[in-house]
CSV table of C-alpha atoms in Angstrom, one decimal:
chain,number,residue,atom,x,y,z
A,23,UNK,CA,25.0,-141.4,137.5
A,24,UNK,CA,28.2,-140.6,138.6
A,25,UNK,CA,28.0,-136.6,138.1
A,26,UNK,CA,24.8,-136.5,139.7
A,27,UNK,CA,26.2,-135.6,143.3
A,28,UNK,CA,28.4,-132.6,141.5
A,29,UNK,CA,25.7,-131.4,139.5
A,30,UNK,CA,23.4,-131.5,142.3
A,31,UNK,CA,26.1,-130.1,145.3
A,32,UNK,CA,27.2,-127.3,142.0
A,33,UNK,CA,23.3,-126.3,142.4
A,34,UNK,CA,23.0,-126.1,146.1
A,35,UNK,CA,26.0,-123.6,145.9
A,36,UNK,CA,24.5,-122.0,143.4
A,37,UNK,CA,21.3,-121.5,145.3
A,38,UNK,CA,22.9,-121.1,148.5
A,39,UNK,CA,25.0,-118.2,146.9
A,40,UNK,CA,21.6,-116.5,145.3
A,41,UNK,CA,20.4,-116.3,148.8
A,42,UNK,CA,23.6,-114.6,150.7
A,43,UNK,CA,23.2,-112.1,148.1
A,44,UNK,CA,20.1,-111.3,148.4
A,45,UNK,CA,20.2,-111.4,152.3
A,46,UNK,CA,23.2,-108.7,151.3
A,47,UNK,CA,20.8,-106.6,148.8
A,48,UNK,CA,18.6,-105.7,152.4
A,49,UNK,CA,19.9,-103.5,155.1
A,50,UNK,CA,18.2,-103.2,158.4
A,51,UNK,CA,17.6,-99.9,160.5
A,52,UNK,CA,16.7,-100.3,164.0
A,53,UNK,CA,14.8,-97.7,165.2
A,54,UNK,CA,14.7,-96.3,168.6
A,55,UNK,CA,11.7,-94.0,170.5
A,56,UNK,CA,13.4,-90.4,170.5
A,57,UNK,CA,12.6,-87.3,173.2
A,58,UNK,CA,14.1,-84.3,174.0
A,59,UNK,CA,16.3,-85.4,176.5
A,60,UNK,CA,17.4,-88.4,174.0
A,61,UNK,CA,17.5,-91.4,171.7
A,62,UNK,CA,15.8,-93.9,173.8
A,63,UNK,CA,14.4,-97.9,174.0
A,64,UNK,CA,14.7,-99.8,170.6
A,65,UNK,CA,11.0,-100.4,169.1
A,66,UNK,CA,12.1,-102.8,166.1
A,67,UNK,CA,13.5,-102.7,162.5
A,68,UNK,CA,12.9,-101.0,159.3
A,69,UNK,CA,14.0,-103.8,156.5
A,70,UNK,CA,15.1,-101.6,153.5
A,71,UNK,CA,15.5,-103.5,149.9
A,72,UNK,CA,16.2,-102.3,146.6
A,73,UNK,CA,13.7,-103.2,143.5
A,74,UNK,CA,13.1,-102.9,140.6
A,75,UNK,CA,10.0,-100.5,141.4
A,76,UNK,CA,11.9,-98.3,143.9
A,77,UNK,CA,13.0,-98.8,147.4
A,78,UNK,CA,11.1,-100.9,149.7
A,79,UNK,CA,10.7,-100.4,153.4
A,80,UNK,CA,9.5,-102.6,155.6
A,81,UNK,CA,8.7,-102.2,158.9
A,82,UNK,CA,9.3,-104.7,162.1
A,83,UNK,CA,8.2,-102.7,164.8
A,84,UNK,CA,5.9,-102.7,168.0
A,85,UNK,CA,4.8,-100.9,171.7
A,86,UNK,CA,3.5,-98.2,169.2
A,87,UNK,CA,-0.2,-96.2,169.8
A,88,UNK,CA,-2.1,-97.8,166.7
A,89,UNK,CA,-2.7,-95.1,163.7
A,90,UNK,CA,-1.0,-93.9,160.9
A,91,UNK,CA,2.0,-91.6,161.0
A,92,UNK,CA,4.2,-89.3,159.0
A,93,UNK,CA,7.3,-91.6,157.7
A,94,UNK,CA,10.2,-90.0,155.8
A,95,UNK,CA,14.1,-90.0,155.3
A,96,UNK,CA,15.7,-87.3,156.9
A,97,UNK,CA,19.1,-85.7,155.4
A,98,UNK,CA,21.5,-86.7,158.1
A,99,UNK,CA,22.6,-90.3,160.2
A,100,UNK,CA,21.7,-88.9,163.8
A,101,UNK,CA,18.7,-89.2,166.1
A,102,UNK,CA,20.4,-86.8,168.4
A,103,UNK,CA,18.4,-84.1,169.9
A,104,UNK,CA,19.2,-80.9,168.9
A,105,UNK,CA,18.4,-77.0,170.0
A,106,UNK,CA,15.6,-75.5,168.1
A,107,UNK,CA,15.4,-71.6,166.5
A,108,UNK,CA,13.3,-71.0,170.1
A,109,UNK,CA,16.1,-72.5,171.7
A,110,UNK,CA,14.2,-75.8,173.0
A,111,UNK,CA,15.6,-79.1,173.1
A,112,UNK,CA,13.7,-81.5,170.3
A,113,UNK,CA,13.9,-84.6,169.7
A,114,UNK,CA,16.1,-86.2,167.0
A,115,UNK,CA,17.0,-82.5,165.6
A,116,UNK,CA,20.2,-83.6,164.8
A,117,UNK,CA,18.8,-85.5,161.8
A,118,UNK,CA,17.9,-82.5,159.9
A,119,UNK,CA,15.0,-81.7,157.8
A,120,UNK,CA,13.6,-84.0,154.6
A,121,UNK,CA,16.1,-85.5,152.4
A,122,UNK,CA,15.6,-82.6,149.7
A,123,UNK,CA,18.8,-83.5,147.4
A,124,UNK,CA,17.2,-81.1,144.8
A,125,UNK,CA,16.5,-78.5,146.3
A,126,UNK,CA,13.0,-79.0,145.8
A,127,UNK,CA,11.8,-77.2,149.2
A,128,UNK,CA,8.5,-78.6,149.1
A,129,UNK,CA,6.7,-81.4,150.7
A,130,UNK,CA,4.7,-83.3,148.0
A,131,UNK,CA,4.5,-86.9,148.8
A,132,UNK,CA,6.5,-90.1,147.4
A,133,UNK,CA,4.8,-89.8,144.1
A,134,UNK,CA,5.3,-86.2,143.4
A,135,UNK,CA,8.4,-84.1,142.6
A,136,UNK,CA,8.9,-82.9,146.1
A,137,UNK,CA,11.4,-83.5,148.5
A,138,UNK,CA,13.0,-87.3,147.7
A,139,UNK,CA,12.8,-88.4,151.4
A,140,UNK,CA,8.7,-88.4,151.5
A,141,UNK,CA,7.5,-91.6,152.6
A,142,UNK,CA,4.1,-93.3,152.5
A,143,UNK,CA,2.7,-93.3,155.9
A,144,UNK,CA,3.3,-95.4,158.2
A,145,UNK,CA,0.4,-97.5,159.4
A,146,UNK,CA,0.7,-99.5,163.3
A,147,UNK,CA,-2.3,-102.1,163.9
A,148,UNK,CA,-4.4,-102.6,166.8
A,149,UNK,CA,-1.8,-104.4,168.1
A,150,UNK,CA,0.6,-101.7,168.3
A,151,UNK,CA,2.6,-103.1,165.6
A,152,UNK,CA,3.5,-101.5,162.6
A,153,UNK,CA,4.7,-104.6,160.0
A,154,UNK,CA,2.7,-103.3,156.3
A,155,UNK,CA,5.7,-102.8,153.7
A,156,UNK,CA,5.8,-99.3,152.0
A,157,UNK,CA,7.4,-98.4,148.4
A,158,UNK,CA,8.9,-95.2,147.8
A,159,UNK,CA,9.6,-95.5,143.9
A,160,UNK,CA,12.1,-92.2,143.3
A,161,UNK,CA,14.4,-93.9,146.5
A,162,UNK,CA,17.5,-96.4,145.9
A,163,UNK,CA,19.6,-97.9,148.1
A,164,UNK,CA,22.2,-95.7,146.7
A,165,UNK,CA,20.1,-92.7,148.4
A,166,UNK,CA,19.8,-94.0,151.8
A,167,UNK,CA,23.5,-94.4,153.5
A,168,UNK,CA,24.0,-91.1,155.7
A,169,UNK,CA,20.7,-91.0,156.2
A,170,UNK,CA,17.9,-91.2,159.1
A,171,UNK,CA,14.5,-92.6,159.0
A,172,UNK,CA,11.9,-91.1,160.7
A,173,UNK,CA,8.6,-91.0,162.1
A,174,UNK,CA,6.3,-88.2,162.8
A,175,UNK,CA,3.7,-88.3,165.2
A,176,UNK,CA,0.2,-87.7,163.4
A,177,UNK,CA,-0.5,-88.8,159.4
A,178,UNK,CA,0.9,-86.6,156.5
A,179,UNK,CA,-1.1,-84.3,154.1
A,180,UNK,CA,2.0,-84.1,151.7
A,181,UNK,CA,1.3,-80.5,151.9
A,182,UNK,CA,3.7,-77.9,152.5
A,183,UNK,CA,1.2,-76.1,155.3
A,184,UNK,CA,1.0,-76.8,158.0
A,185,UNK,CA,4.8,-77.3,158.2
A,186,UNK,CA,5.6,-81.1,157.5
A,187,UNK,CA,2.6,-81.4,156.0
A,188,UNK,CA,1.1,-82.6,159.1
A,189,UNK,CA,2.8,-84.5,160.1
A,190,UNK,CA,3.6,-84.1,164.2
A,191,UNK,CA,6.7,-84.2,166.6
A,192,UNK,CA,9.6,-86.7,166.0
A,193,UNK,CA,8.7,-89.7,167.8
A,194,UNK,CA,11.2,-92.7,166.5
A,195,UNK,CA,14.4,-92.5,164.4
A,196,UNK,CA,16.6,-95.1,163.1
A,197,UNK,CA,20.5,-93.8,161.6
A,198,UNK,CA,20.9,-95.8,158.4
A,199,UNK,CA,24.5,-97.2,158.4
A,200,UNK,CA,26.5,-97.6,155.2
């Protein structure tokens, strides 16, 4: 009787330990409306997590048109706008094209051997919100500091025409912190 407090305050650590670690194993990326003159008003939270089927992303966000839109990592941490080959300001330029680490230089979807930063599409409810989890199964955490998310305005044909395989303008971008 008298080891029962140990044993039981030994397992509340325990426990209590198992979940600081896995509130550790998930990093948040706030994400922020982006134009041409800037990065602008926060709309929420991507929640990334690492398991065992890939990387999963899940979305907090709101004040958002309902739809679906094109969702991907982008090769560099910066929402910044940037100057375009026309020489236009565009929104969140900075962060660069599709995280492409191979070299791939095509746009085939998460499930295809395309660029590595090619996300399911991101789905907002009636409500504006945008809160359904998406798994991109190549990603890892290991992939994602450096990094921006992004998304597109308009869906995503995973198609390499029209450019970003339909996917439209940058409209919010969160810089993935290490």
């Amino acid at each position: 009787m008298r080891y029962t407090i140990p044993v039981t305050a030994m397992a509340a650590s325990l426990l209590l330990a198992a979940s600081s670690a896995q509130a550790n194993d998930t990093l948040d990326v706030e994400m922020h409306k982006v134009s041409a003159e800037g990065v602008e008003e926060s709309i929420g939270t991507v929640s990334l997590e690492q398991t065992d089927h890939g990387l999963l992303l899940t979305p907090s966000l709101s004040d958002m048109n309902p739809g679906v839109y094109g969702f991907h990592v982008h090769q560099n941490a910066s929402c910044e706008p940037a100057e375009d080959d026309n020489g236009e300001m565009t929104a969140a330029l900075s962060a660069g094209g599709h995280y492409d680490p191979d070299d791939t230089g095509t746009h085939q979807g998460p499930y295809e051997e395309g660029h590595l930063g090619d996300l399911p599409v991101l789905t907002v409810n009636d409500d504006g919100e945008a809160n359904l989890p998406v798994l991109a199964p190549r990603l890892s955490m290991d992939d994602m500091p450096g990094r921006a998310l992004m998304i597109h305005e308009g869906g995503d044909t995973y198609d390499d025409e029209p450019h970003l395989g339909g996917g439209g303008p940058r409209m919010a971008c969160g810089v993935v912190e290490s």
